[in-house]
Short mmCIF file of C-alpha atoms in Angstrom, two decimals:
data_model
loop_
_atom_site.label_atom_id
_atom_site.label_comp_id
_atom_site.label_asym_id
_atom_site.label_seq_id
_atom_site.Cartn_x
_atom_site.Cartn_y
_atom_site.Cartn_z
CA MET A 1 6.57 14.92 25.48
CA THR A 2 6.45 11.45 24.60
CA SER A 3 4.97 9.71 21.47
CA PRO A 4 3.97 6.27 20.33
CA SER A 5 5.87 3.58 18.58
CA GLU A 6 4.45 1.44 15.84
CA GLY A 7 0.81 2.24 17.04
CA GLY A 8 1.51 5.75 16.88
CA ALA A 9 1.25 8.44 14.35
CA PRO A 10 3.59 10.94 12.94
CA ARG A 11 4.10 14.34 14.30
CA LEU A 12 2.19 14.23 17.67
CA ALA A 13 2.92 17.28 19.34
CA ASN A 14 -0.55 18.79 20.03
CA ARG A 15 -2.08 16.33 22.25
CA SER A 16 -0.35 15.16 25.38
CA LEU A 17 0.40 11.46 26.13
CA ASP A 18 1.19 12.30 29.71
CA PRO A 19 -1.47 11.06 32.11
CA VAL A 20 -3.92 13.81 33.08
CA LEU A 21 -6.54 11.72 35.41
CA PRO A 22 -5.47 9.93 38.35
CA ASP A 23 -6.83 6.30 38.95
CA VAL A 24 -9.67 7.59 41.10
CA ARG A 25 -12.50 5.69 39.34
CA SER A 26 -13.21 2.10 40.32
CA TRP A 27 -15.72 -0.41 40.04
CA HIS A 28 -16.25 -3.30 42.51
CA GLY A 29 -12.46 -2.68 43.53
CA VAL A 30 -11.18 -2.57 40.03
CA GLN A 31 -9.22 0.50 39.16
CA ARG A 32 -9.67 2.63 36.06
CA ARG A 33 -6.58 1.47 34.61
CA GLU A 34 -7.49 -2.30 34.90
CA LEU A 35 -10.73 -1.36 33.24
CA VAL A 36 -8.98 0.38 30.54
CA PHE A 37 -6.84 -2.63 29.90
CA LEU A 38 -9.86 -5.18 29.81
CA ALA A 39 -11.60 -2.63 27.39
CA MET A 40 -8.98 -2.39 24.95
CA MET A 41 -7.58 -5.87 24.62
CA PRO A 42 -10.83 -7.45 22.79
CA ALA A 43 -10.80 -4.66 20.45
CA LEU A 44 -6.97 -5.29 19.56
CA LEU A 45 -7.58 -8.92 19.48
CA VAL A 46 -10.39 -8.44 16.92
CA CYS A 47 -8.44 -5.91 14.84
CA GLY A 48 -5.69 -8.73 14.52
CA MET A 49 -8.35 -11.28 13.67
CA SER A 50 -9.85 -9.30 10.81
CA SER A 51 -6.72 -9.57 8.78
CA THR A 52 -7.03 -13.38 8.49
CA PHE A 53 -10.70 -13.90 9.28
CA THR A 54 -11.74 -14.28 5.65
CA ASP A 55 -9.21 -16.80 4.41
CA LEU A 56 -11.36 -19.76 5.14
CA ALA A 57 -14.61 -18.01 4.25
CA ARG A 58 -13.43 -17.17 0.72
CA PRO A 59 -14.94 -20.03 -1.49
CA PHE A 60 -18.37 -19.79 0.47
CA VAL A 61 -18.56 -16.08 -0.02
CA MET A 62 -18.06 -16.60 -3.78
CA THR A 63 -20.72 -19.40 -3.97
CA GLU A 64 -23.29 -17.46 -2.14
CA LEU A 65 -22.87 -14.27 -3.95
CA ALA A 66 -22.51 -15.93 -7.28
CA SER A 67 -18.94 -14.45 -7.96
CA ASP A 68 -16.01 -15.78 -9.47
CA ARG A 69 -12.12 -15.35 -8.53
CA TYR A 70 -11.69 -12.41 -10.68
CA ARG A 71 -14.76 -10.27 -9.31
CA TYR A 72 -13.88 -11.37 -5.86
CA GLN A 73 -10.37 -10.04 -5.95
CA TRP A 74 -11.83 -6.56 -5.80
CA VAL A 75 -12.93 -7.23 -2.23
CA PRO A 76 -9.28 -7.55 -0.81
CA ALA A 77 -8.31 -4.88 -3.07
CA CYS A 78 -10.78 -2.40 -1.42
CA THR A 79 -9.71 -3.84 1.79
CA LEU A 80 -6.23 -2.78 1.16
CA LEU A 81 -7.17 0.53 0.15
CA GLY A 82 -9.32 1.23 3.35
CA SER A 83 -6.17 0.28 5.31
CA VAL A 84 -3.91 2.35 3.50
CA ALA A 85 -6.21 5.26 3.75
CA GLY A 86 -6.88 4.90 7.50
CA MET A 87 -3.20 4.53 8.26
CA SER A 88 -2.43 7.56 6.17
CA LEU A 89 -5.06 9.88 7.82
CA ILE A 90 -4.05 9.19 11.26
CA ALA A 91 -1.56 11.94 11.70
CA TRP A 92 -4.24 14.62 10.34
CA ALA A 93 -7.01 12.93 12.32
CA ARG A 94 -4.95 13.16 15.61
CA ASN A 95 -3.65 16.47 15.02
CA HIS A 96 -7.37 17.93 14.60
CA PHE A 97 -9.46 15.58 16.71
CA GLY A 98 -7.09 14.11 19.34
CA LEU A 99 -5.91 10.50 20.35
CA LYS A 100 -8.89 9.45 22.23
CA ASN A 101 -11.43 10.60 19.84
CA THR A 102 -9.52 9.15 16.69
CA TYR A 103 -9.33 5.82 18.50
CA VAL A 104 -12.96 5.67 19.53
CA ALA A 105 -14.03 6.82 15.95
CA GLY A 106 -11.89 4.18 14.54
CA LEU A 107 -13.69 1.48 16.51
CA VAL A 108 -17.15 2.96 15.54
CA VAL A 109 -16.25 2.88 11.75
CA PHE A 110 -14.95 -0.58 12.24
CA MET A 111 -18.01 -1.83 13.89
CA PHE A 112 -20.30 -0.30 11.31
CA GLY A 113 -18.25 -1.51 8.32
CA SER A 114 -18.33 -5.06 10.01
CA LEU A 115 -22.06 -4.77 10.15
CA ALA A 116 -22.25 -3.68 6.44
CA CYS A 117 -20.19 -6.83 5.54
CA ALA A 118 -22.49 -9.08 7.35
CA THR A 119 -25.45 -7.77 5.41
CA ALA A 120 -23.84 -7.06 1.98
CA PRO A 121 -26.28 -8.69 -0.65
CA ASN A 122 -23.74 -8.83 -3.59
CA MET A 123 -20.06 -8.42 -4.45
CA GLU A 124 -20.02 -4.82 -5.08
CA LEU A 125 -21.47 -3.79 -1.75
CA LEU A 126 -19.15 -6.24 0.07
CA GLY A 127 -16.18 -4.42 -1.41
CA ALA A 128 -17.41 -1.10 -0.22
CA ALA A 129 -18.11 -2.45 3.20
CA ARG A 130 -14.69 -4.05 3.44
CA PHE A 131 -13.20 -0.57 2.61
CA VAL A 132 -15.18 1.02 5.46
CA GLN A 133 -14.35 -1.72 7.89
CA SER A 134 -10.53 -1.71 7.08
CA PHE A 135 -10.42 2.06 7.31
CA GLY A 136 -11.79 1.85 10.88
CA ASN A 137 -9.25 -0.84 11.53
CA GLY A 138 -6.35 1.15 10.22
CA LEU A 139 -7.31 3.99 12.38
CA VAL A 140 -7.48 1.65 15.49
CA VAL A 141 -4.16 -0.31 14.82
CA THR A 142 -2.21 2.96 14.32
CA THR A 143 -3.36 4.46 17.55
CA VAL A 144 -3.88 1.51 20.10
CA LEU A 145 -0.30 1.49 21.31
CA ALA A 146 -0.02 5.20 21.83
CA VAL A 147 -3.19 4.87 23.88
CA PHE A 148 -1.65 2.18 25.95
CA TRP A 149 1.35 4.26 26.47
CA ARG A 150 -0.54 7.41 27.64
CA GLU A 151 -2.65 5.22 30.13
CA PHE A 152 0.26 3.19 31.45
CA PRO A 153 3.41 5.62 31.21
CA ASP A 154 5.10 3.68 33.66
CA HIS A 155 4.69 0.32 31.82
CA ARG A 156 5.54 1.11 28.31
CA ASP A 157 7.46 -2.19 27.82
CA GLY A 158 4.38 -4.05 29.02
CA ALA A 159 2.29 -1.85 26.71
CA ILE A 160 4.21 -3.16 23.93
CA ALA A 161 4.03 -6.85 25.14
CA ALA A 162 0.28 -6.55 25.36
CA TYR A 163 0.18 -4.94 21.68
CA VAL A 164 2.19 -7.68 20.19
CA LEU A 165 0.22 -10.32 22.16
CA GLY A 166 -3.10 -9.08 21.18
CA LEU A 167 -2.43 -8.22 17.57
CA TYR A 168 -0.56 -11.44 16.51
CA PHE A 169 -2.49 -13.74 18.64
CA GLY A 170 -5.72 -12.50 16.80
CA ARG A 171 -4.07 -13.23 13.52
CA ILE A 172 -3.13 -16.97 14.24
CA ILE A 173 -6.45 -17.69 15.82
CA ALA A 174 -8.93 -16.27 13.44
CA PRO A 175 -8.87 -19.08 11.03
CA SER A 176 -9.96 -21.52 13.75
CA VAL A 177 -12.71 -19.30 15.08
CA ALA A 178 -13.84 -18.80 11.56
CA GLY A 179 -13.98 -22.63 11.01
CA TYR A 180 -16.73 -22.66 13.79
CA LEU A 181 -18.54 -19.59 12.89
CA ILE A 182 -18.89 -20.28 9.28
CA ASN A 183 -21.02 -23.20 10.47
CA ALA A 184 -23.24 -21.06 12.63
CA PRO A 185 -24.92 -20.53 10.37
CA SER A 186 -22.91 -18.88 7.45
CA TRP A 187 -19.79 -16.95 6.59
CA ARG A 188 -21.84 -13.79 7.66
CA SER A 189 -21.30 -14.82 11.34
CA ILE A 190 -17.74 -13.92 11.23
CA PHE A 191 -18.63 -10.26 10.76
CA TYR A 192 -21.62 -10.44 13.01
CA PHE A 193 -19.19 -11.89 15.71
CA ILE A 194 -17.14 -8.47 15.39
CA VAL A 195 -20.04 -6.15 15.83
CA PRO A 196 -21.07 -6.46 19.67
CA ILE A 197 -17.53 -6.76 20.76
CA VAL A 198 -16.34 -3.80 19.03
CA GLY A 199 -19.39 -1.80 19.92
CA ILE A 200 -19.08 -2.62 23.60
CA CYS A 201 -15.30 -1.70 23.55
CA ALA A 202 -16.11 1.56 21.72
CA VAL A 203 -18.57 2.60 24.62
CA LEU A 204 -16.19 1.54 27.45
CA ASN A 205 -13.22 3.27 25.89
CA PHE A 206 -15.22 6.44 25.44
CA HIS A 207 -16.06 6.55 28.99
CA LEU A 208 -12.79 5.30 30.43
CA LEU A 209 -9.91 6.81 28.46
CA GLN A 210 -8.28 9.87 29.83
CA PRO A 211 -9.55 12.91 27.69
CA ASP A 212 -7.30 14.87 25.12
CA GLU A 213 -5.62 18.13 26.35
CA PRO A 214 -6.26 21.40 24.49
CA ARG A 215 -3.97 21.81 21.37
CA ASP A 216 -0.72 23.61 22.11
CA GLU A 217 0.30 23.92 18.52
CA GLU A 218 -1.10 25.08 15.20
CA LEU A 219 -2.90 22.62 13.00
CA GLU A 220 -0.61 20.91 10.50
CA PRO A 221 -1.69 20.75 6.84
CA PHE A 222 -2.60 17.35 5.47
CA ASP A 223 -0.45 15.88 2.68
CA PHE A 224 -3.39 15.35 0.10
CA GLU A 225 -1.15 15.06 -2.74
CA GLY A 226 0.80 12.37 -1.10
CA LEU A 227 -2.34 10.45 -0.22
CA VAL A 228 -3.48 10.62 -3.85
CA LEU A 229 -0.21 9.51 -5.13
CA LEU A 230 0.07 6.68 -2.79
CA LEU A 231 -3.57 5.33 -3.37
CA SER A 232 -3.13 5.55 -7.19
CA PHE A 233 0.16 3.72 -6.85
CA VAL A 234 -1.82 0.97 -4.87
CA ILE A 235 -4.52 0.64 -7.30
CA CYS A 236 -1.86 0.09 -10.26
CA LEU A 237 -0.17 -2.50 -8.11
CA GLU A 238 -3.69 -4.26 -7.58
CA PHE A 239 -4.35 -4.10 -11.13
CA GLY A 240 -0.86 -5.74 -11.76
CA LEU A 241 -1.41 -8.42 -9.30
CA PHE A 242 -5.06 -9.17 -10.42
CA ARG A 243 -4.82 -8.90 -14.02
CA PHE A 244 -1.19 -9.33 -15.59
CA GLN A 245 -1.47 -13.18 -15.32
CA LYS A 246 -4.91 -13.00 -17.21
CA TRP A 247 -3.64 -10.48 -19.77
CA GLY A 248 -0.32 -12.61 -20.44
CA TRP A 249 2.24 -10.40 -18.64
CA TRP A 250 4.63 -8.49 -21.02
CA THR A 251 3.00 -9.95 -24.19
CA ALA A 252 -0.03 -7.45 -23.51
CA ASP A 253 -0.04 -3.76 -24.14
CA GLU A 254 -2.06 -3.37 -20.92
CA PHE A 255 0.88 -4.69 -18.96
CA TRP A 256 3.41 -1.85 -20.10
CA MET A 257 0.60 0.63 -19.61
CA VAL A 258 -0.18 -0.25 -15.90
CA ALA A 259 3.53 -1.00 -15.25
CA GLY A 260 4.69 2.28 -16.53
CA LEU A 261 1.76 4.27 -14.75
CA GLY A 262 2.57 2.57 -11.45
CA GLY A 263 6.25 3.06 -11.68
CA GLY A 264 5.86 6.64 -12.55
CA LEU A 265 3.35 7.33 -9.58
CA PHE A 266 5.78 5.41 -7.27
CA ALA A 267 8.77 7.65 -8.18
CA TRP A 268 6.63 10.78 -8.01
CA PHE A 269 5.30 9.78 -4.68
CA LEU A 270 8.98 9.19 -3.29
CA ALA A 271 10.17 12.37 -4.60
CA HIS A 272 7.21 14.37 -3.26
CA GLU A 273 7.45 12.74 0.18
CA TRP A 274 11.36 13.43 0.47
CA THR A 275 10.64 17.19 -0.22
CA CYS A 276 7.43 17.86 1.39
CA PRO A 277 7.68 19.87 4.56
CA HIS A 278 4.71 17.69 6.26
CA PRO A 279 4.97 14.42 4.42
CA LEU A 280 2.55 11.64 4.51
CA LEU A 281 5.37 9.29 5.39
CA ASP A 282 8.84 10.47 6.73
CA LEU A 283 11.15 8.71 4.31
CA ARG A 284 14.13 10.41 5.78
CA LEU A 285 14.05 7.84 8.55
CA PHE A 286 15.41 5.25 6.04
CA ARG A 287 18.81 7.13 6.56
CA ARG A 288 18.95 5.19 9.80
CA ARG A 289 20.39 1.78 9.26
CA ARG A 290 18.92 -0.02 11.98
CA PHE A 291 15.39 1.24 11.18
CA THR A 292 15.93 0.28 7.53
CA LEU A 293 17.05 -3.22 8.34
CA SER A 294 14.13 -3.70 10.91
CA VAL A 295 11.69 -2.53 8.57
CA ALA A 296 12.95 -4.83 5.69
CA ILE A 297 13.13 -7.89 8.04
CA LYS A 298 9.51 -7.23 9.37
CA ALA A 299 8.24 -6.70 5.86
CA MET A 300 9.43 -10.18 4.90
CA CYS A 301 8.37 -11.98 7.99
CA ASP A 302 4.85 -10.42 7.57
CA MET A 303 4.78 -11.58 3.95
CA THR A 304 5.77 -15.08 5.07
CA PHE A 305 3.20 -15.21 7.83
CA PHE A 306 0.08 -14.17 5.77
CA SER A 307 1.14 -16.13 2.80
CA VAL A 308 1.76 -19.58 4.70
CA ILE A 309 -1.71 -19.22 6.52
CA SER A 310 -3.52 -18.47 3.30
CA ILE A 311 -1.76 -21.49 1.61
CA LEU A 312 -2.45 -23.72 4.65
CA VAL A 313 -6.22 -22.71 4.80
CA ARG A 314 -6.54 -23.36 1.00
CA TYR A 315 -4.70 -26.75 1.20
CA MET A 316 -7.05 -28.01 4.06
CA SER A 317 -10.24 -26.70 2.88
CA VAL A 318 -10.23 -26.83 -0.74
CA THR A 319 -7.55 -29.35 -1.83
CA ARG A 320 -8.15 -31.79 0.89
CA ASP A 321 -11.75 -31.09 1.15
CA TYR A 322 -11.64 -31.01 4.98
CA GLU A 323 -14.65 -29.79 7.08
CA ARG A 324 -14.48 -26.17 7.94
CA LEU A 325 -14.31 -27.05 11.75
CA THR A 326 -11.60 -29.50 10.99
CA THR A 327 -9.53 -26.96 9.26
CA GLY A 328 -9.72 -24.71 12.18
CA LEU A 329 -8.95 -27.59 14.58
CA VAL A 330 -5.86 -28.55 12.80
CA LEU A 331 -4.40 -25.02 13.28
CA VAL A 332 -5.09 -24.95 17.01
CA PRO A 333 -1.80 -26.34 18.07
CA GLY A 334 -0.15 -23.52 15.97
CA VAL A 335 -2.51 -21.05 17.94
CA LEU A 336 -1.41 -22.53 21.28
CA ALA A 337 2.32 -22.56 20.26
CA MET A 338 2.28 -18.98 18.84
CA SER A 339 0.51 -17.43 21.72
CA THR A 340 3.02 -19.19 24.21
CA ALA A 341 5.93 -17.94 22.36
CA LEU A 342 4.46 -14.56 22.01
CA ALA A 343 3.71 -14.34 25.86
CA LEU A 344 7.18 -15.63 26.95
CA THR A 345 9.21 -13.41 24.56
CA SER A 346 7.14 -10.26 25.25
CA TRP A 347 7.54 -10.52 29.06
CA LEU A 348 10.67 -12.30 29.54
CA GLY A 349 12.80 -11.09 26.75
CA ARG A 350 15.44 -8.54 27.26
CA ARG A 351 17.41 -6.18 24.98
CA SER A 352 20.40 -8.12 25.46
CA ASP A 353 19.13 -11.29 23.94
CA ARG A 354 16.79 -9.59 21.38
CA LYS A 355 18.90 -10.20 18.27
CA ALA A 356 19.58 -13.74 19.28
CA ARG A 357 15.92 -14.31 19.55
CA LEU A 358 15.21 -12.74 16.13
CA ILE A 359 17.84 -14.79 14.49
CA ALA A 360 16.28 -18.13 16.17
CA GLY A 361 12.89 -17.19 15.12
CA VAL A 362 13.66 -16.36 11.58
CA CYS A 363 15.81 -19.73 11.49
CA GLY A 364 12.64 -21.57 12.79
CA LEU A 365 10.38 -19.84 10.22
CA ILE A 366 12.63 -21.09 7.48
CA VAL A 367 12.77 -24.54 8.76
CA GLY A 368 9.23 -24.65 9.51
CA THR A 369 8.12 -23.29 6.14
CA TRP A 370 10.37 -25.95 4.39
CA LEU A 371 8.86 -28.68 6.63
CA LEU A 372 5.37 -27.47 5.53
CA SER A 373 6.49 -27.86 1.96
CA SER A 374 6.69 -31.57 2.47
CA ILE A 375 2.94 -31.92 2.96
CA ASP A 376 1.18 -33.88 0.07
CA LEU A 377 -2.26 -35.18 -0.68
CA TYR A 378 -1.82 -37.90 2.00
CA THR A 379 -0.25 -36.22 4.75
CA ASP A 380 -1.95 -37.16 8.22
CA LYS A 381 -3.60 -34.17 9.87
CA PHE A 382 -1.43 -34.95 13.02
CA TRP A 383 1.85 -34.24 11.06
CA THR A 384 0.32 -31.12 9.43
CA GLY A 385 -0.75 -29.90 13.02
CA LEU A 386 2.86 -30.49 14.30
CA TYR A 387 4.36 -28.81 11.55
CA VAL A 388 2.16 -25.82 11.96
CA MET A 389 2.89 -26.03 15.68
CA PHE A 390 6.69 -25.52 15.22
CA TRP A 391 6.19 -22.91 12.35
CA ALA A 392 3.88 -20.75 14.44
CA ALA A 393 6.21 -20.95 17.57
CA SER A 394 8.95 -19.57 15.45
CA ALA A 395 6.73 -16.83 14.12
CA GLY A 396 5.76 -15.84 17.75
CA MET A 397 9.54 -15.61 18.66
CA VAL A 398 9.89 -12.91 15.97
CA ALA A 399 7.15 -10.63 16.49
CA SER A 400 8.20 -9.02 19.84
CA PRO A 401 11.97 -8.42 18.86
CA LEU A 402 11.03 -6.83 15.51
CA ILE A 403 8.67 -4.30 17.03
CA CYS A 404 11.17 -3.46 19.64
CA ILE A 405 14.14 -3.30 17.37
CA SER A 406 12.45 -0.84 15.18
CA GLN A 407 12.19 1.63 17.99
CA GLU A 408 15.70 1.53 19.15
CA GLU A 409 18.17 4.26 18.90
CA MET A 410 15.42 6.65 18.01
CA THR A 411 13.95 9.74 19.73
CA PRO A 412 10.15 9.94 20.61
CA ALA A 413 9.55 12.29 17.59
CA GLN A 414 11.26 9.89 15.31
CA ILE A 415 9.30 6.84 16.76
CA ALA A 416 6.15 8.79 16.20
CA SER A 417 7.11 9.80 12.62
CA SER A 418 7.86 6.09 11.79
CA ALA A 419 4.51 4.82 12.64
CA GLY A 420 3.02 5.42 9.21
CA ILE A 421 5.70 3.44 7.40
CA LYS A 422 5.71 0.60 9.72
CA ASN A 423 2.20 -0.12 9.32
CA LEU A 424 1.97 0.18 5.68
CA MET A 425 4.89 -1.99 5.42
CA LEU A 426 2.76 -4.59 7.23
CA VAL A 427 -0.34 -4.55 4.99
CA LEU A 428 1.42 -3.94 1.71
CA PRO A 429 3.99 -6.92 1.83
CA ALA A 430 1.26 -9.27 3.12
CA PHE A 431 -0.87 -8.15 0.38
CA VAL A 432 1.86 -8.55 -2.35
CA GLY A 433 3.20 -11.77 -0.93
CA GLY A 434 -0.28 -13.30 -0.79
CA ASN A 435 -1.13 -12.56 -4.42
CA VAL A 436 2.21 -13.43 -5.81
CA ALA A 437 1.86 -16.82 -4.05
CA SER A 438 -1.40 -17.22 -5.73
CA ILE A 439 -0.12 -16.51 -9.27
CA LEU A 440 2.83 -18.99 -8.60
CA ILE A 441 0.64 -21.63 -7.29
CA GLU A 442 -1.52 -21.35 -10.43
CA ARG A 443 1.39 -21.27 -12.88
CA ARG A 444 3.24 -24.05 -11.13
CA GLY A 445 0.10 -26.13 -10.89
CA ASP A 446 -0.70 -25.97 -14.61
CA ALA A 447 3.09 -26.77 -15.24
CA HIS A 448 2.78 -30.01 -12.93
CA PHE A 449 -0.73 -30.82 -14.50
CA ASP A 450 0.61 -30.74 -18.00
CA ALA A 451 3.73 -32.99 -16.84
CA MET A 452 1.16 -35.45 -15.23
CA ARG A 453 -0.97 -35.59 -18.32
CA GLN A 454 2.03 -36.20 -20.65
CA SER A 455 3.09 -39.11 -18.26
CA MET A 456 -0.15 -40.67 -18.79
CA LEU A 457 1.03 -41.99 -22.27
CA PRO A 458 3.83 -44.44 -20.97
CA ASN A 459 1.52 -45.26 -18.09
CA ARG A 460 -1.74 -45.92 -19.67
CA PRO A 461 -2.07 -49.52 -18.94
CA PRO A 462 -2.11 -48.95 -15.19
CA THR A 463 -4.15 -45.89 -15.54
CA GLU A 464 -6.73 -47.61 -17.74
CA ASP A 465 -6.89 -50.37 -15.07
CA VAL A 466 -7.55 -47.87 -12.50
CA LEU A 467 -10.30 -46.28 -14.55
CA ARG A 468 -11.95 -49.66 -15.07
CA ARG A 469 -12.06 -50.23 -11.47
CA VAL A 470 -13.62 -46.84 -10.68
CA VAL A 471 -16.16 -47.70 -13.40
CA ASP A 472 -17.02 -50.88 -11.82
CA TYR A 473 -17.38 -49.06 -8.42
CA PHE A 474 -19.90 -46.64 -9.79
CA THR A 475 -21.81 -49.12 -11.80
CA LEU A 476 -22.29 -51.23 -8.49
CA HIS A 477 -23.65 -48.26 -6.86
CA GLY A 478 -26.59 -47.79 -9.29
CA LEU A 479 -25.07 -45.57 -12.41
CA ASP A 480 -25.37 -46.89 -15.94
CA PRO A 481 -22.32 -47.62 -17.65
CA ILE A 482 -22.11 -44.47 -19.61
CA GLU A 483 -22.67 -42.14 -16.48
CA ALA A 484 -20.26 -44.56 -14.62
CA ALA A 485 -17.63 -43.93 -17.28
CA GLU A 486 -18.12 -40.27 -17.39
CA GLN A 487 -18.05 -40.00 -13.60
CA ALA A 488 -15.04 -42.01 -13.21
CA ARG A 489 -12.98 -39.76 -15.80
CA ARG A 490 -13.98 -36.64 -14.09
CA LEU A 491 -12.86 -38.07 -10.80
CA LEU A 492 -9.47 -39.23 -12.20
CA GLY A 493 -9.31 -35.66 -13.68
CA ARG A 494 -9.77 -34.07 -10.39
CA TYR A 495 -7.34 -36.49 -8.47
CA THR A 496 -4.64 -35.51 -10.90
CA HIS A 497 -5.39 -31.79 -10.66
CA ALA A 498 -5.39 -32.08 -6.89
CA HIS A 499 -1.92 -33.76 -7.03
CA ALA A 500 -0.52 -30.92 -9.42
CA THR A 501 -2.05 -28.34 -6.96
CA VAL A 502 -0.22 -29.86 -3.93
CA TYR A 503 3.00 -30.01 -5.94
CA ALA A 504 2.49 -26.35 -6.59
CA TYR A 505 1.96 -25.47 -2.80
CA GLN A 506 5.33 -27.41 -2.02
CA SER A 507 7.14 -25.38 -4.65
CA VAL A 508 5.90 -21.89 -3.44
CA LEU A 509 6.50 -22.70 0.28
CA GLN A 510 10.07 -23.62 -0.80
CA MET A 511 10.38 -20.39 -2.44
CA ILE A 512 9.01 -18.44 0.61
CA ALA A 513 11.69 -20.33 2.77
CA LEU A 514 14.39 -19.21 0.41
CA VAL A 515 13.14 -15.63 0.48
CA MET A 516 13.42 -15.67 4.41
CA LEU A 517 17.07 -16.40 4.05
CA GLY A 518 17.25 -12.72 2.99
CA ALA A 519 15.83 -11.79 6.36
CA LEU A 520 18.32 -13.99 8.09
CA VAL A 521 21.17 -12.27 6.52
CA LEU A 522 19.70 -8.75 7.42
CA ALA A 523 19.21 -9.91 11.03
CA TRP A 524 22.88 -10.86 11.36
CA LEU A 525 23.65 -7.32 10.06
CA LEU A 526 22.04 -5.74 13.16
CA GLU A 527 24.79 -4.18 15.26
CA PRO A 528 24.69 -4.38 19.17
CA LEU A 529 23.41 -1.34 20.82
CA PRO A 530 25.29 0.78 23.38
CA PRO A 531 24.33 0.19 27.01
CA HIS A 532 22.38 3.35 27.40
CA ALA A 533 20.86 3.71 23.93
CA PRO A 534 17.15 4.75 23.91
CA GLY A 535 14.49 2.26 23.19
CA PRO A 536 12.55 -0.59 24.99
CA ARG A 537 14.35 -2.56 27.50
CA ARG A 538 12.04 -5.54 27.57
CA GLY A 539 10.43 -7.62 24.72
#
């Protein structure tokens, strides 16, 4: 019996992955398998898009719902909790309900969660809706590759290629699509866009996918203690990332309380998972050197991908004040470059050149991130798009090798057991990396702003000259002298703050590039595989 890879779930031994239906159904000459592929890919694409769909919409959501940054932070916090819960429940759900039912149920939950997000009247209900949506998304992304493998047992390497292409292409194209949808007519359109696509896919998959075979083993107990410990640790992590900066870090008593509680829960969770007979996450897999290296490299690459996308969207839509559609168009070259790299490496790559492609992609990510750190308040959109294209092409080269390397030298049972770890090591580093980047941007921006304010004293004569020219400009356009002077000071202050923010972006992007040097070192440590070692041959 064969089990899924990254999209699978632990301990699947009770529902067969072998085909149970021949391809006898057809529609206008199209066989059932082709229909299954067409029904699954849009859902996979939308699930990938949902992880970066809201980056561009964030400031507009806060404005319409009369919120601020600190209250809005709990929306992505609920999103993370929903993803962790959905990915953690997958083994129990498939053990009790089967692969097909779990996958289709995830699509239905994802659809209704998206509809609830689109109609949420306030920030509290939006957070609850995002929890439901991400819960369904977690169920889908952890089962979709297993479904692919069961439907196409003779083309499992091709299934990995389709999985990588759909998921990662959705993540890179989402900001560009969101830039268009937000204008038609509001940010709620990005959630309405998801509903019909996922709904149609749920109906089609329910009718087209092979039914689950009857259980051939006893129902396994669910590790509720492990889930409670994991979610409690994640909540402490969210408090730290959202509130430590506001509290003043180690100068506040709350810092030590939350940090101590989170550290204790994490240690308890590790000890419990290591000794539990039916663990939520099979941490014993970290005894395997190749698996540990691949998970660590993938965590750093995912952290880089999501952090850089978030910084770029914020730079263009907020700091440079580009139109929303323009922000999406600047990212289009990156979309084309990444999709091309994903397709070529997924279909043409082989095991023999997998490590070389991974090292080349990581080097490209480092160079591309460092190039992006050179953008300033005057960088032309052409050069920004060119840098994004190079960076995104490098990210596309990394995706397929990483997913395949994490499955090498592992039995089907070990691959299935590793699913929860690999999926959680995607969402957690992305969340932590994005929030740490925001904290560093705020701190570095304040430091640059203070330095620029202090430099005003020796540069006061030219500054006063610029201020007078701006006052004259506003006066000529109808403002009285007092209002013109106030408007000119505000404008000069915003200009100085924008410069400081861009300098902070540069500093943080350089830090991210340096972190990726660790991924490069780990990639070099991967040893070559024996010729007949188990694992994917292509990709």
